Coordinates of C-alpha atoms in Angstrom, one line a residue:
Chain A
X1 CA -217.1 -92.3 -57.9
X2 CA -215.4 -94.9 -60.0
X3 CA -214.1 -92.5 -62.6
X4 CA -212.6 -90.2 -59.9
X5 CA -210.9 -93.3 -58.4
X6 CA -209.4 -94.4 -61.8
X7 CA -208.3 -90.9 -62.5
X8 CA -206.5 -90.7 -59.2
X9 CA -204.9 -94.2 -59.7
X10 CA -203.8 -93.0 -63.2
X11 CA -202.2 -90.1 -61.7
X12 CA -200.4 -92.2 -59.2
X13 CA -199.3 -94.7 -62.0
X14 CA -197.8 -91.7 -63.9
X15 CA -196.0 -90.5 -60.8
X16 CA -194.6 -93.9 -60.1
X17 CA -193.5 -94.4 -63.7
X18 CA -191.7 -91.1 -64.1
X19 CA -190.1 -91.1 -60.7
X20 CA -190.1 -94.5 -59.2
X21 CA -188.6 -95.0 -55.7
X22 CA -185.6 -97.2 -55.6
X23 CA -186.5 -100.9 -55.8
X24 CA -190.1 -100.4 -56.6
X25 CA -192.0 -101.0 -59.9
X26 CA -195.7 -100.7 -60.0
X27 CA -198.6 -100.2 -62.4
X28 CA -201.8 -101.6 -63.4
X29 CA -201.8 -105.2 -65.0
X30 CA -203.5 -103.6 -67.9
X31 CA -204.8 -100.0 -68.3
X32 CA -208.3 -101.4 -69.1
X33 CA -208.7 -102.0 -65.4
X34 CA -207.1 -99.5 -63.2
X35 CA -208.2 -101.3 -60.1
X36 CA -205.8 -104.2 -60.3
X37 CA -202.2 -103.4 -60.1
X38 CA -199.1 -105.4 -59.7
X39 CA -196.0 -104.2 -58.0
X40 CA -192.5 -105.5 -57.7
X41 CA -190.6 -104.8 -54.5
X42 CA -186.9 -105.4 -54.0
X43 CA -185.9 -107.0 -50.7
X44 CA -184.3 -104.4 -48.6
X45 CA -180.6 -104.5 -48.2
X46 CA -179.0 -105.9 -45.0
X47 CA -182.0 -108.2 -44.4
X48 CA -182.5 -111.8 -45.4
X49 CA -184.8 -110.4 -48.1
X50 CA -181.9 -108.8 -49.9
X51 CA -181.5 -109.8 -53.5
X52 CA -185.0 -110.9 -53.8
X53 CA -187.8 -109.4 -55.9
X54 CA -191.3 -109.8 -54.7
X55 CA -194.2 -109.4 -56.8
X56 CA -197.6 -108.4 -55.2
X57 CA -201.0 -107.7 -56.5
X58 CA -202.8 -104.6 -55.3
X59 CA -206.7 -104.6 -55.5
X60 CA -208.3 -101.2 -55.2
X61 CA -211.8 -100.6 -54.1
X62 CA -214.1 -98.6 -56.2
X63 CA -214.2 -95.8 -53.7
X64 CA -210.4 -95.6 -53.6
X65 CA -208.8 -93.3 -52.0
X66 CA -211.5 -93.3 -49.4
X67 CA -210.8 -97.0 -48.7
X68 CA -207.5 -98.6 -48.8
X69 CA -206.4 -101.3 -51.4
X70 CA -205.6 -104.8 -50.4
X71 CA -202.3 -106.3 -51.1
X72 CA -201.2 -109.9 -51.6
X73 CA -197.7 -111.2 -52.3
X74 CA -197.6 -113.7 -55.3
X75 CA -194.6 -115.5 -54.1
X76 CA -194.0 -117.3 -50.7
X77 CA -193.1 -114.6 -48.3
X78 CA -192.2 -115.9 -44.9
X79 CA -192.9 -113.0 -42.7
X80 CA -194.7 -112.4 -39.3
X81 CA -197.0 -109.7 -41.0
X82 CA -197.7 -111.7 -44.1
X83 CA -200.6 -114.2 -44.0
X84 CA -199.6 -117.6 -45.4
X85 CA -201.7 -116.9 -48.5
X86 CA -199.7 -113.8 -49.1
X87 CA -202.0 -111.2 -47.9
X88 CA -200.1 -108.3 -46.3
X89 CA -201.2 -107.1 -42.8
X90 CA -199.8 -103.6 -42.1
X91 CA -201.4 -100.6 -40.5
X92 CA -201.3 -98.4 -43.6
X93 CA -203.7 -100.9 -45.4
X94 CA -206.2 -100.7 -42.5
X95 CA -209.0 -98.0 -42.5
X96 CA -208.9 -95.8 -39.3
X97 CA -212.3 -97.4 -38.1
X98 CA -211.1 -101.0 -38.1
X99 CA -208.9 -101.5 -35.2
X100 CA -210.4 -103.7 -32.5
X101 CA -207.0 -104.0 -30.7
X102 CA -206.2 -100.3 -30.5
X103 CA -202.6 -100.7 -30.9
X104 CA -202.3 -98.8 -34.1
X105 CA -202.1 -95.1 -34.2
X106 CA -204.7 -93.5 -36.4
X107 CA -201.9 -91.6 -38.2
X108 CA -200.4 -94.8 -39.3
X109 CA -203.5 -96.2 -40.8
X110 CA -205.0 -95.6 -44.3
X111 CA -206.4 -92.2 -45.2
X112 CA -206.9 -90.6 -48.7
X113 CA -203.7 -88.5 -48.2
X114 CA -201.7 -91.8 -48.3
X115 CA -200.7 -93.2 -51.8
X116 CA -199.6 -96.5 -53.5
X117 CA -196.0 -95.3 -53.3
X118 CA -196.3 -94.9 -49.5
X119 CA -197.9 -98.3 -49.0
X120 CA -195.1 -100.1 -51.1
X121 CA -192.4 -98.1 -49.1
X122 CA -194.1 -99.2 -45.9
X123 CA -194.2 -102.8 -46.9
X124 CA -190.5 -102.6 -47.9
X125 CA -189.6 -101.3 -44.4
X126 CA -192.0 -104.0 -42.9
X127 CA -189.9 -106.6 -44.6
X128 CA -186.8 -105.2 -42.8
X129 CA -188.6 -104.7 -39.5
X130 CA -191.5 -107.1 -38.7
X131 CA -194.2 -105.8 -36.3
X132 CA -194.4 -108.5 -33.6
X133 CA -197.6 -107.1 -32.1
X134 CA -200.1 -108.6 -34.5
X135 CA -198.7 -111.6 -36.2
X136 CA -200.6 -112.6 -39.4
X137 CA -198.4 -115.7 -39.7
X138 CA -198.0 -117.0 -36.1
X139 CA -195.5 -119.6 -37.1
X140 CA -193.2 -117.1 -38.8
X141 CA -193.5 -114.8 -35.9
X142 CA -192.6 -117.4 -33.5
X143 CA -189.6 -118.4 -35.5
X144 CA -188.6 -114.7 -35.9
X145 CA -188.7 -114.3 -32.2
X146 CA -187.0 -117.5 -31.1
X147 CA -185.0 -119.0 -33.9
X148 CA -183.8 -116.1 -36.0
X149 CA -181.3 -118.1 -37.9
X150 CA -184.0 -120.5 -39.0
X151 CA -186.2 -117.6 -40.0
X152 CA -183.5 -116.1 -42.1
X153 CA -182.8 -119.4 -43.8
X154 CA -186.3 -119.9 -44.8
X155 CA -186.5 -116.3 -46.2
X156 CA -183.2 -116.8 -48.1
X157 CA -184.4 -120.3 -49.5
X158 CA -187.7 -118.5 -50.6
X159 CA -185.7 -115.8 -52.4
X160 CA -183.6 -118.3 -54.3
X161 CA -186.6 -120.4 -55.2
X162 CA -188.6 -117.5 -56.4
X163 CA -185.7 -116.5 -58.7
X164 CA -185.6 -120.0 -60.0
X165 CA -182.3 -121.1 -58.6
Chain B
X1 CA -243.1 -90.2 33.0
X2 CA -243.1 -93.9 32.7
X3 CA -244.8 -93.6 29.5
X4 CA -242.1 -91.4 28.2
X5 CA -239.1 -93.7 29.1
X6 CA -241.0 -96.5 27.7
X7 CA -241.3 -94.7 24.4
X8 CA -237.6 -94.2 23.8
X9 CA -236.6 -97.8 23.7
X10 CA -239.9 -98.2 21.6
X11 CA -238.7 -95.7 19.3
X12 CA -235.3 -97.1 19.0
X13 CA -236.8 -100.5 18.3
X14 CA -239.0 -98.9 15.7
X15 CA -236.1 -97.1 14.0
X16 CA -234.0 -100.2 14.0
X17 CA -236.7 -102.3 12.5
X18 CA -237.5 -99.8 9.9
X19 CA -233.9 -99.4 9.0
X20 CA -233.6 -103.2 8.6
X21 CA -236.9 -103.1 6.5
X22 CA -235.6 -100.3 4.3
X23 CA -232.3 -102.2 3.9
X24 CA -233.9 -105.4 3.1
X25 CA -236.3 -103.7 0.7
X26 CA -233.4 -101.9 -1.0
X27 CA -231.3 -105.0 -1.1
X28 CA -234.1 -107.1 -2.6
X29 CA -234.2 -105.5 -6.0
X30 CA -230.5 -105.4 -6.3
X31 CA -229.8 -109.2 -6.8
X32 CA -233.0 -109.2 -8.8
X33 CA -231.5 -106.5 -11.0
X34 CA -228.1 -108.1 -11.3
X35 CA -229.4 -111.4 -12.3
X36 CA -230.6 -110.2 -15.7
X37 CA -227.5 -108.3 -16.1
X38 CA -225.5 -111.5 -15.3
X39 CA -227.6 -113.3 -17.9
X40 CA -226.8 -110.5 -20.3
X41 CA -223.2 -110.8 -19.8
X42 CA -223.6 -114.6 -20.5
X43 CA -225.0 -113.8 -23.9
X44 CA -222.1 -114.9 -26.1
X45 CA -222.0 -112.4 -29.1
X46 CA -221.5 -114.4 -32.2
X47 CA -218.6 -112.9 -33.9
X48 CA -220.3 -113.7 -37.2
X49 CA -223.0 -111.3 -36.2
X50 CA -220.4 -108.6 -35.6
X51 CA -219.0 -109.3 -39.1
X52 CA -222.4 -109.2 -40.6
X53 CA -223.0 -105.7 -39.3
X54 CA -219.4 -104.6 -39.8
X55 CA -219.8 -105.7 -43.5
X56 CA -223.0 -103.6 -43.9
X57 CA -221.4 -100.6 -42.2
X58 CA -217.7 -100.8 -42.6
X59 CA -217.4 -97.3 -41.0
X60 CA -218.5 -98.7 -37.6
X61 CA -216.0 -99.8 -34.9
X62 CA -216.3 -103.5 -34.3
X63 CA -216.2 -102.9 -30.6
X64 CA -219.1 -100.5 -30.8
X65 CA -221.0 -103.1 -32.6
X66 CA -220.2 -105.8 -30.1
X67 CA -221.3 -103.5 -27.2
X68 CA -224.6 -102.7 -29.0
X69 CA -225.2 -106.5 -29.6
X70 CA -224.3 -107.2 -26.1
X71 CA -226.8 -104.8 -24.7
X72 CA -229.8 -106.0 -26.8
X73 CA -229.0 -109.5 -26.4
X74 CA -227.4 -110.3 -29.8
X75 CA -230.3 -109.1 -31.9
X76 CA -228.7 -108.1 -35.3
X77 CA -231.9 -106.5 -36.7
X78 CA -232.1 -104.4 -33.7
X79 CA -228.6 -103.0 -33.9
X80 CA -228.9 -102.5 -37.7
X81 CA -232.0 -100.5 -37.2
X82 CA -230.4 -98.4 -34.7
X83 CA -227.6 -97.6 -37.0
X84 CA -230.0 -96.9 -39.9
X85 CA -232.0 -94.5 -37.6
X86 CA -229.0 -92.2 -37.7
X87 CA -226.4 -91.4 -35.3
X88 CA -223.9 -94.1 -34.6
X89 CA -223.8 -96.6 -31.8
X90 CA -222.8 -95.8 -28.4
X91 CA -219.1 -96.1 -27.5
X92 CA -218.7 -99.1 -25.0
X93 CA -217.1 -98.5 -21.6
X94 CA -213.5 -99.1 -21.4
X95 CA -214.0 -102.2 -19.4
X96 CA -215.9 -103.9 -22.0
X97 CA -214.1 -106.6 -23.8
X98 CA -215.2 -107.3 -27.3
X99 CA -215.1 -110.9 -28.4
X100 CA -211.5 -111.4 -29.3
X101 CA -211.5 -114.0 -31.9
X102 CA -211.9 -112.6 -35.4
X103 CA -213.1 -115.3 -37.6
X104 CA -211.7 -113.5 -40.7
X105 CA -208.3 -114.0 -39.1
X106 CA -208.8 -117.8 -38.6
X107 CA -210.4 -118.4 -42.0
X108 CA -207.6 -116.5 -43.6
X109 CA -204.9 -118.4 -41.9
X110 CA -206.9 -121.7 -42.6
X111 CA -207.5 -121.3 -46.4
X112 CA -203.7 -121.1 -47.5
X113 CA -203.3 -124.8 -46.4
X114 CA -204.6 -126.0 -49.7
X115 CA -202.7 -123.3 -51.7
X116 CA -200.3 -124.8 -54.2
X117 CA -196.6 -123.5 -54.1
X118 CA -196.2 -120.3 -56.2
X119 CA -194.4 -120.6 -59.4
X120 CA -191.1 -118.9 -59.6
X121 CA -190.7 -115.5 -61.1
X122 CA -188.9 -116.6 -64.1
X123 CA -191.7 -118.9 -65.0
X124 CA -194.2 -116.3 -64.0
X125 CA -192.9 -113.6 -66.3
X126 CA -191.8 -116.0 -68.9
X127 CA -188.3 -115.1 -68.8
X128 CA -186.4 -118.3 -69.2
X129 CA -185.6 -117.3 -72.9
X130 CA -184.3 -113.9 -71.8
X131 CA -182.2 -115.4 -69.1
X132 CA -179.6 -116.8 -71.4
X133 CA -179.5 -113.9 -73.9
X134 CA -179.3 -111.2 -71.3
X135 CA -176.5 -112.7 -69.4
X136 CA -174.4 -112.7 -72.5
X137 CA -175.0 -109.2 -73.4
X138 CA -173.1 -106.3 -71.8
X139 CA -174.2 -104.6 -68.7
X140 CA -177.7 -103.4 -69.0
X141 CA -176.8 -99.9 -67.6
X142 CA -175.2 -99.2 -71.0
X143 CA -178.5 -99.4 -72.9
X144 CA -179.9 -96.0 -73.5
X145 CA -182.5 -95.4 -70.8
X146 CA -185.9 -94.8 -72.3
X147 CA -188.1 -92.4 -70.7
X148 CA -190.4 -94.1 -68.3
X149 CA -193.7 -92.3 -69.2
X150 CA -195.1 -92.1 -72.7
X151 CA -198.2 -90.6 -73.9
X152 CA -198.8 -93.8 -75.9
X153 CA -200.7 -96.4 -74.0
X154 CA -199.2 -99.4 -75.5
X155 CA -195.7 -98.0 -75.2
X156 CA -196.5 -97.2 -71.4
X157 CA -197.5 -100.8 -71.0
X158 CA -194.4 -102.0 -72.7
X159 CA -192.1 -99.8 -70.6
X160 CA -193.7 -101.1 -67.5
X161 CA -193.2 -104.6 -68.7
X162 CA -189.7 -104.0 -69.5
X163 CA -189.0 -102.4 -66.1
X164 CA -190.4 -105.3 -64.3
X165 CA -188.4 -107.8 -66.3
X166 CA -185.2 -105.9 -65.8
X167 CA -185.7 -105.8 -62.1
X168 CA -186.2 -109.6 -62.0
X169 CA -183.3 -110.3 -64.4
X170 CA -181.0 -108.1 -62.5
X171 CA -181.9 -109.7 -59.3
X172 CA -181.4 -113.1 -60.8
X173 CA -178.0 -112.3 -62.1
X174 CA -176.8 -110.8 -58.9
X175 CA -177.9 -113.9 -57.0
X176 CA -176.2 -116.2 -59.6
X177 CA -173.0 -114.3 -59.2
X178 CA -173.2 -114.3 -55.5
X179 CA -173.8 -118.1 -55.6
X180 CA -170.9 -118.6 -58.1
X181 CA -168.6 -116.6 -55.7
X182 CA -169.7 -118.5 -52.8
X183 CA -169.1 -121.9 -54.5
X184 CA -165.7 -120.9 -55.8
X185 CA -164.9 -119.6 -52.4
X186 CA -165.7 -122.9 -50.6
X187 CA -164.0 -125.1 -53.3
X188 CA -160.8 -123.2 -53.2

């Protein structure tokens, strides 16, 4: 089980290295452990996240790709769908069974035909378009809804801070 | 004749009395039956129990678990046994409301309060030394682009590292320039 999981992860690593999508860099922290990755995602243009680079760690379960990885940002990301501890809450990271609220389509959720690349692209578009239905960070969601200018300012300040300016 | 006419009201009375008796008899168990059901509804399903089962059987729907617990009075062992016996759990009726609060949610939001502020990327990736040197060199695009995938493991690792650093440094330079442009714009 674990060996087929690491084989698959290695294949995805190779694919992402030779043909990386724009604004995404991802790979295992060390090849000794294929189950812990670190990814860098560029803030999408035309959003307050523009210009920022956001590192995140991806933890894969031993039965990957049957179960999805978990993803956590390693810098402060002020976003309705990111928990204050950095954990990303997005439908593609949820297994099809785990949906008590029934607002997610089964097709949006995790399945073995998804991939790390698709997760990272989904997270990138999530940064641009928050999903207001299930806020992971209630404060950020409220600010996003009611005081958009303040929200964008917090995001921009975080971007500057994360780049050491 | 007189006996016959007397019989009809008697019959009517008898019928009415028996209808009332039957109705009373049928109505009697109904409240008796609803009372335990009401008590059942009052059984507060502990979300921790749902979590416990959900952790054991991640394939199960939390709502199904809640429904099964609801029906057996919150008995975790009972539900577990039911799952292990094979077959899944019954799907709850659409009207059933699973307990809304997910303790994982609250604990997740509660923990980060103590979390220290994250270090910035320059510190995190040890780029302070490269920050100065890189900005003096020409545009990084002019450097020959190495192929991203290598058969050699250490080279691969180095390539990944380099791509990470380039991405961060490029973002930092861009932001610096933007900032500079903004500052000169405001001072002018």
